[in-house]
Short mmCIF file of C-alpha atoms and ligand atoms in Angstrom, two decimals:
data_model
loop_
_atom_site.label_atom_id
_atom_site.label_comp_id
_atom_site.label_asym_id
_atom_site.label_seq_id
_atom_site.Cartn_x
_atom_site.Cartn_y
_atom_site.Cartn_z
CA MET A 289 52.96 101.33 104.27
CA ILE A 290 51.30 98.07 103.26
CA LYS A 291 50.13 95.49 105.77
CA LEU A 292 50.47 91.84 104.73
CA PRO A 293 49.50 88.71 106.67
CA GLY A 294 52.55 86.94 108.16
CA LEU A 295 53.79 84.99 105.14
CA ILE A 296 54.23 81.21 105.01
CA ASP A 297 57.22 79.56 103.34
CA ILE A 298 56.43 75.88 102.91
CA HIS A 299 59.91 74.86 101.72
CA VAL A 300 63.06 75.57 103.73
CA HIS A 301 66.14 73.60 104.76
CA LEU A 302 67.36 74.88 108.14
CA ARG A 303 69.98 72.11 108.57
CA ASP A 304 69.36 71.69 112.29
CA PRO A 305 70.36 69.21 113.68
CA GLY A 306 73.44 67.94 111.88
CA GLN A 307 74.77 70.76 109.74
CA THR A 308 74.51 73.82 111.95
CA GLU A 309 77.64 75.29 110.39
CA LYS A 310 75.36 76.12 107.42
CA GLU A 311 72.28 77.34 109.35
CA ASP A 312 70.45 76.58 112.58
CA PHE A 313 66.94 77.08 113.89
CA PHE A 314 67.81 80.47 115.39
CA THR A 315 69.59 82.01 112.38
CA GLY A 316 67.18 80.45 109.89
CA THR A 317 64.03 81.63 111.67
CA THR A 318 65.55 85.10 112.16
CA ALA A 319 66.19 85.20 108.41
CA ALA A 320 62.53 84.21 107.93
CA LEU A 321 61.30 87.16 110.01
CA ALA A 322 63.67 89.56 108.24
CA GLY A 323 62.06 88.35 105.02
CA GLY A 324 58.45 88.75 106.23
CA PHE A 325 57.81 85.03 106.85
CA THR A 326 56.25 84.16 110.21
CA THR A 327 55.65 80.46 109.53
CA ILE A 328 57.97 78.06 107.75
CA LEU A 329 57.90 74.34 107.00
CA ASP A 330 61.27 72.59 107.23
CA MET A 331 62.40 69.71 105.00
CA PRO A 332 63.56 66.31 106.30
CA ASN A 333 66.88 65.95 104.40
CA ASN A 334 68.97 66.59 107.48
CA LYS A 335 72.37 64.97 107.76
CA VAL A 336 70.55 62.15 109.54
CA PRO A 337 67.24 62.12 107.62
CA ILE A 338 63.96 62.60 109.51
CA ILE A 339 62.32 59.27 108.76
CA SER A 340 61.08 58.20 112.19
CA LEU A 341 59.07 59.72 115.01
CA GLU A 342 62.08 59.50 117.29
CA ARG A 343 64.20 61.63 114.99
CA LEU A 344 61.36 64.07 114.44
CA LYS A 345 60.89 64.48 118.20
CA GLU A 346 64.60 65.22 118.63
CA LYS A 347 64.33 67.86 115.93
CA ILE A 348 61.19 69.38 117.50
CA ASP A 349 62.91 69.64 120.91
CA ILE A 350 65.81 71.58 119.39
CA ALA A 351 63.50 73.85 117.39
CA LYS A 352 61.44 74.68 120.49
CA LYS A 353 64.52 76.13 122.16
CA LYS A 354 65.85 78.10 119.20
CA ALA A 355 63.10 79.21 116.82
CA VAL A 356 61.91 82.84 116.71
CA CYS A 357 59.13 82.29 114.18
CA ASP A 358 56.62 79.45 113.92
CA ILE A 359 57.93 76.28 112.36
CA GLY A 360 56.48 72.97 111.24
CA PHE A 361 58.05 69.87 109.72
CA TYR A 362 57.83 67.23 107.03
CA ALA A 363 58.69 63.56 107.20
CA GLY A 364 60.98 61.88 104.70
CA SER A 365 61.17 58.38 103.30
CA LEU A 366 63.70 56.21 101.56
CA GLY A 367 61.07 53.50 101.18
CA ASP A 368 62.26 51.55 104.19
CA ASN A 369 60.16 53.24 106.89
CA LEU A 370 56.70 52.26 105.66
CA LYS A 371 55.60 51.12 109.12
CA GLU A 372 56.87 54.28 110.82
CA LEU A 373 55.23 56.58 108.28
CA MET A 374 51.82 56.59 109.94
CA GLU A 375 53.36 57.05 113.39
CA ILE A 376 55.05 60.24 112.28
CA GLU A 377 52.10 61.43 110.16
CA PRO A 378 50.13 63.27 112.91
CA TYR A 379 53.07 65.57 113.63
CA VAL A 380 53.99 66.59 110.10
CA PHE A 381 52.49 68.67 107.31
CA GLY A 382 53.34 66.20 104.57
CA LEU A 383 55.80 63.64 103.29
CA LYS A 384 58.77 64.69 101.16
CA LEU A 385 60.22 62.39 98.51
CA TYR A 386 63.28 62.89 96.31
CA LEU A 387 63.15 61.33 92.85
CA ASN A 388 66.30 63.01 91.62
CA LYS A 389 69.75 63.23 93.09
CA THR A 390 70.35 66.31 95.24
CA THR A 391 71.73 67.31 98.66
CA GLY A 392 71.57 64.35 101.08
CA ASN A 393 71.28 60.70 100.08
CA PHE A 394 67.56 60.55 99.78
CA LEU A 395 66.93 59.13 96.34
CA ILE A 396 64.10 56.63 95.75
CA ASP A 397 63.09 54.67 92.64
CA GLU A 398 59.69 54.12 91.01
CA ASN A 399 59.04 50.83 92.76
CA LYS A 400 59.55 52.47 96.15
CA LEU A 401 57.47 55.45 95.05
CA SER A 402 54.49 53.22 94.45
CA LYS A 403 54.92 51.47 97.84
CA ILE A 404 55.18 54.78 99.66
CA PHE A 405 52.10 56.21 97.94
CA SER A 406 50.12 53.18 99.14
CA ALA A 407 51.54 53.30 102.67
CA TRP A 408 50.77 57.02 103.13
CA LYS A 409 47.20 56.72 104.38
CA SER A 410 46.75 60.43 104.84
CA ASP A 411 45.13 63.34 103.04
CA LYS A 412 48.22 65.46 103.67
CA PRO A 413 50.26 66.08 100.54
CA ILE A 414 53.19 64.01 99.35
CA LEU A 415 55.74 66.59 98.25
CA VAL A 416 58.06 65.57 95.47
CA HIS A 417 61.32 66.65 93.98
CA ALA A 418 60.68 65.30 90.48
CA GLU A 419 62.52 66.84 87.57
CA THR A 420 61.34 66.81 83.96
CA ASP A 421 60.01 63.40 82.77
CA ILE A 422 60.22 61.93 86.29
CA ILE A 423 57.15 64.02 87.06
CA GLU A 424 55.07 61.55 84.99
CA LYS A 425 55.78 58.82 87.55
CA VAL A 426 54.27 61.02 90.24
CA ILE A 427 51.25 61.96 88.17
CA LYS A 428 50.70 58.24 87.49
CA GLN A 429 50.69 57.50 91.25
CA VAL A 430 48.28 60.37 91.90
CA SER A 431 45.84 59.11 89.27
CA LYS A 432 46.16 55.56 90.59
CA THR A 433 45.79 56.27 94.30
CA GLY A 434 43.96 59.60 94.45
CA LYS A 435 46.53 60.84 96.98
CA ARG A 436 47.44 64.52 96.99
CA ALA A 437 50.83 65.57 95.61
CA HIS A 438 52.65 68.89 95.72
CA ILE A 439 55.29 69.27 93.01
CA CYS A 440 58.14 71.30 94.47
CA HIS A 441 60.16 73.91 92.59
CA VAL A 442 58.70 73.39 89.12
CA SER A 443 61.63 74.31 86.90
CA THR A 444 61.12 73.32 83.29
CA ILE A 445 58.62 74.11 80.57
CA TYR A 446 57.99 70.34 80.32
CA GLU A 447 57.07 70.03 84.02
CA LEU A 448 54.78 73.03 84.05
CA LYS A 449 53.00 71.79 80.92
CA SER A 450 52.49 68.35 82.53
CA ILE A 451 51.10 69.98 85.66
CA ILE A 452 48.73 72.17 83.65
CA LYS A 453 47.48 69.02 81.90
CA ALA A 454 47.04 67.17 85.22
CA LYS A 455 45.22 70.13 86.74
CA LYS A 456 42.86 70.23 83.76
CA GLN A 457 42.09 66.56 84.49
CA LEU A 458 41.28 67.69 88.05
CA LEU A 459 43.96 65.55 89.66
CA PRO A 460 44.77 66.62 93.26
CA ILE A 461 48.08 68.20 92.31
CA THR A 462 49.49 71.53 93.45
CA CYS A 463 52.81 73.08 92.61
CA GLY A 464 55.34 75.59 93.81
CA VAL A 465 58.01 77.71 92.17
CA THR A 466 61.09 79.24 93.71
CA PRO A 467 62.15 82.88 93.54
CA HIS A 468 65.43 81.84 91.89
CA HIS A 469 63.54 80.19 89.03
CA LEU A 470 61.32 83.28 88.77
CA PHE A 471 64.08 85.86 88.82
CA LEU A 472 67.37 84.32 87.63
CA THR A 473 68.14 83.57 84.00
CA ARG A 474 70.42 80.77 82.86
CA LYS A 475 73.03 83.48 82.17
CA ASP A 476 72.73 84.88 85.73
CA ALA A 477 73.25 81.37 87.13
CA ASP A 478 76.32 80.83 84.94
CA GLU A 479 77.80 84.12 86.10
CA LEU A 480 77.23 83.12 89.71
CA GLY A 481 79.27 79.97 89.17
CA SER A 482 78.96 77.59 92.12
CA PHE A 483 76.75 80.17 93.91
CA GLY A 484 74.21 79.72 91.11
CA LEU A 485 74.24 75.95 91.38
CA MET A 486 71.05 74.44 92.74
CA LYS A 487 68.67 71.57 92.04
CA PRO A 488 66.67 71.83 89.91
CA GLU A 489 68.93 73.96 87.74
CA ILE A 490 67.77 77.03 85.84
CA GLU A 491 66.50 76.20 82.36
CA LYS A 492 67.10 78.65 79.53
CA ASN A 493 63.99 80.73 78.68
CA TYR A 494 62.03 79.14 81.53
CA LYS A 495 61.70 82.38 83.48
CA GLU A 496 59.65 84.03 80.69
CA PHE A 497 57.44 80.94 80.30
CA LEU A 498 56.88 80.77 84.05
CA TRP A 499 55.83 84.40 84.38
CA LYS A 500 53.36 83.90 81.50
CA ASN A 501 51.86 80.83 83.17
CA LEU A 502 52.05 81.95 86.77
CA ASN A 503 48.27 81.57 87.12
CA TYR A 504 48.78 77.77 87.20
CA VAL A 505 51.18 78.05 90.15
CA ASP A 506 49.82 77.60 93.67
CA VAL A 507 52.72 78.56 95.89
CA ILE A 508 55.99 80.47 95.91
CA GLU A 509 58.47 78.49 98.03
CA SER A 510 61.99 79.74 98.67
CA ASP A 511 63.73 76.33 98.84
CA HIS A 512 66.06 78.19 101.24
CA ALA A 513 69.09 75.88 100.99
CA PRO A 514 72.06 77.46 102.77
CA HIS A 515 75.59 76.16 102.23
CA THR A 516 78.76 77.82 103.49
CA ILE A 517 80.92 80.00 101.24
CA GLU A 518 83.82 77.60 101.89
CA GLU A 519 81.78 74.65 100.60
CA LYS A 520 80.64 76.60 97.55
CA ASN A 521 84.28 77.42 96.82
CA SER A 522 85.43 73.85 97.41
CA GLY A 523 86.02 71.00 95.01
CA LYS A 524 82.78 69.30 96.02
CA ILE A 525 80.10 71.93 95.46
CA PRO A 526 76.76 71.36 97.21
CA PHE A 527 73.49 72.30 95.46
CA GLY A 528 71.32 75.09 96.81
CA VAL A 529 70.89 78.80 97.40
CA PRO A 530 69.42 80.69 100.37
CA GLY A 531 66.18 82.58 99.79
CA LEU A 532 64.24 83.47 102.93
CA GLU A 533 65.38 87.10 103.09
CA THR A 534 65.11 87.91 99.40
CA THR A 535 61.82 86.29 98.27
CA LEU A 536 59.52 89.07 99.48
CA PRO A 537 61.66 92.05 98.36
CA LEU A 538 61.97 90.47 94.90
CA LEU A 539 58.21 89.94 94.71
CA LEU A 540 57.51 93.48 95.94
CA THR A 541 59.85 94.75 93.23
CA ALA A 542 57.86 92.73 90.68
CA ILE A 543 54.70 94.37 92.06
CA SER A 544 56.25 97.83 91.65
CA GLU A 545 56.95 96.85 88.03
CA LYS A 546 53.30 95.73 87.60
CA LYS A 547 54.31 92.11 86.93
CA LEU A 548 52.31 90.87 89.91
CA SER A 549 49.48 92.16 92.13
CA ILE A 550 49.48 92.35 95.90
CA ASN A 551 46.46 90.05 96.02
CA ARG A 552 48.26 87.40 93.99
CA LEU A 553 51.31 87.68 96.27
CA ILE A 554 49.06 87.06 99.28
CA GLU A 555 47.53 84.06 97.51
CA LEU A 556 50.94 82.56 96.62
CA CYS A 557 52.71 83.18 99.92
CA PHE A 558 49.88 82.94 102.44
CA GLU A 559 46.39 81.85 101.33
CA ASN A 560 47.36 78.84 99.21
CA PRO A 561 50.10 77.58 101.60
CA ARG A 562 47.59 77.87 104.44
CA LYS A 563 44.90 75.92 102.58
CA ILE A 564 47.12 73.25 101.00
CA PHE A 565 48.97 72.42 104.23
CA ASN A 566 46.18 73.18 106.69
CA ILE A 567 48.13 75.76 108.71
CA LYS A 568 46.61 77.70 111.57
CA THR A 569 46.92 81.46 111.14
CA ASP A 570 46.24 84.42 113.40
CA LYS A 571 44.92 87.83 112.40
CA ASN A 572 47.40 89.46 114.77
CA THR A 573 50.32 87.93 112.89
CA TYR A 574 51.27 90.40 110.18
CA VAL A 575 54.03 92.31 108.44
CA GLU A 576 54.35 96.02 107.74
CA ILE A 577 56.12 96.90 104.53
CA ASP A 578 57.42 100.16 103.13
CA GLU A 579 56.58 99.50 99.50
CA LYS A 580 58.52 102.57 98.33
CA GLU A 581 61.85 102.00 100.05
CA GLU A 582 64.63 100.92 97.71
CA TYR A 583 67.79 99.17 98.80
CA ILE A 584 70.58 96.97 97.55
CA ILE A 585 70.74 93.35 98.77
CA ASP A 586 73.91 93.16 100.82
CA ASN A 587 75.48 89.89 102.00
CA LYS A 588 76.76 91.63 105.15
CA LYS A 589 73.25 92.51 106.29
CA LEU A 590 71.77 89.02 105.98
CA PHE A 591 70.74 86.97 109.00
CA THR A 592 71.22 83.58 107.35
CA LYS A 593 74.33 81.93 108.75
CA CYS A 594 75.67 81.16 105.28
CA GLY A 595 76.15 84.91 104.72
CA TRP A 596 75.54 85.15 100.99
CA SER A 597 72.73 85.47 98.48
CA PRO A 598 72.58 84.84 94.73
CA PHE A 599 70.81 88.22 94.59
CA ALA A 600 73.56 90.23 96.32
CA GLY A 601 73.96 93.58 94.58
CA TRP A 602 70.40 93.54 93.19
CA LYS A 603 68.36 96.69 93.76
CA VAL A 604 64.94 95.94 95.18
CA LYS A 605 61.91 98.08 96.02
CA GLY A 606 59.88 97.24 99.12
CA ARG A 607 61.25 96.64 102.60
CA VAL A 608 60.04 94.74 105.65
CA LYS A 609 59.74 97.29 108.50
CA LYS A 610 57.91 95.51 111.32
CA VAL A 611 56.77 91.95 111.97
CA TYR A 612 54.18 90.91 114.54
CA ILE A 613 53.38 87.39 115.74
CA ARG A 614 50.17 86.96 117.76
CA GLY A 615 50.20 90.70 118.50
CA LYS A 616 53.80 90.83 119.73
CA LYS A 617 56.31 92.90 117.76
CA VAL A 618 59.12 90.47 116.93
CA PHE A 619 61.19 92.33 114.36
CA GLU A 620 61.65 96.02 113.56
CA ASN A 621 64.01 97.91 111.22
CA GLY A 622 66.50 95.10 110.88
CA LYS A 623 66.45 94.13 114.56
CA LEU A 624 65.15 90.98 116.17
CA LEU A 625 63.12 91.77 119.29
CA VAL A 626 62.48 88.32 120.79
CA LYS A 627 64.57 85.58 122.33
CA PRO A 628 65.23 82.10 120.92
CA GLY A 629 62.24 79.92 121.73
CA PHE A 630 59.60 82.60 121.05
CA GLY A 631 58.55 80.76 117.90
CA GLU A 632 56.19 77.82 118.24
CA VAL A 633 56.53 74.37 116.77
CA ILE A 634 53.27 73.94 114.93
CA GLU A 635 51.27 70.86 114.02
CA PRO A 636 48.61 70.55 111.36
CA LEU A 637 45.06 71.55 112.30
O1 DOR B 882 69.44 72.93 95.47
C1 DOR B 882 68.93 72.20 96.29
N1 DOR B 882 69.33 72.19 97.57
N2 DOR B 882 67.95 71.36 95.91
C2 DOR B 882 67.48 70.42 96.73
O2 DOR B 882 66.65 69.67 96.31
C3 DOR B 882 68.01 70.25 98.10
C4 DOR B 882 68.62 71.48 98.58
C5 DOR B 882 69.48 71.29 99.79
O3 DOR B 882 69.04 70.66 100.74
O4 DOR B 882 70.61 71.82 99.81
ZN1 ZN B 883 64.38 71.80 98.82
#
């Protein structure tokens, strides 16, 4: 058995409120526990985006009733809530901006980007979805304003090279990668069809480059983005794949193959998330793992409401056995042991 600190996933989309046919705070946080995550940070691209304190408070009230692990939130901006931004700031772990088209209508342009960077008078990170050359616009704003930025789901050789360059210039930039970009090849994604469709997409040969340069990566973030099987099979396919339950088993498998060390896993999924986002942790919040147990990822056994995984059928080595939050056993051998509402809505320290 290995004992790990309760892991932190800084990038999930639990869809509540607004799209609870895909996921809700109860199913999403149960999936988190099943995957060894005891704290998650939820994105603002809800059906009605979280761009004001009022909407955030509504979301918090729902989460308080349903969550079984700890959960915190981000604010969003379309560039038209500059006044509200600092009202919402005390309650969130950062501000999320979308510079490319993806799920939800959240796209902003460069002009708005610059206004938002100036309006965000906070040392909490601005998280960005910025693919390929768009990343330069973000780096420009960081050098101009000195504000912190976290580049989400780095997904191309170009982006990672730009980040490495910015880091060497000591700019306050951190970055995350997703398990699907670490483990799926372009060919895997093609074979998955619409179930391998996400933003950013998987670039050919990126996986190998990423593993070689993993020392420049700060965080592994699942980008858990559940969509129903019906939607994925429909004419209008939404982007995104779920990840909360498969991230840790995939990483433990990589450890068993000597591609990663346990210490580095703890850095990527606990230490760095904690430091970058200023998250309170507790020494009695931990996960017990059987590092030797092998199993096949099975859609039928998942807790996520969407009921599928791009990794279904994959054999993994390393299984979550027990999860404790603040000393209380909350999950054991595939069973949830607490009621909705056990999880706390967290605020930054
Ligand atoms: O694939 C994605 N899905 N990428 C995103 O940026 C958003 C996410 C979602 O919310 O479904
Ligand atoms: Zn996302």
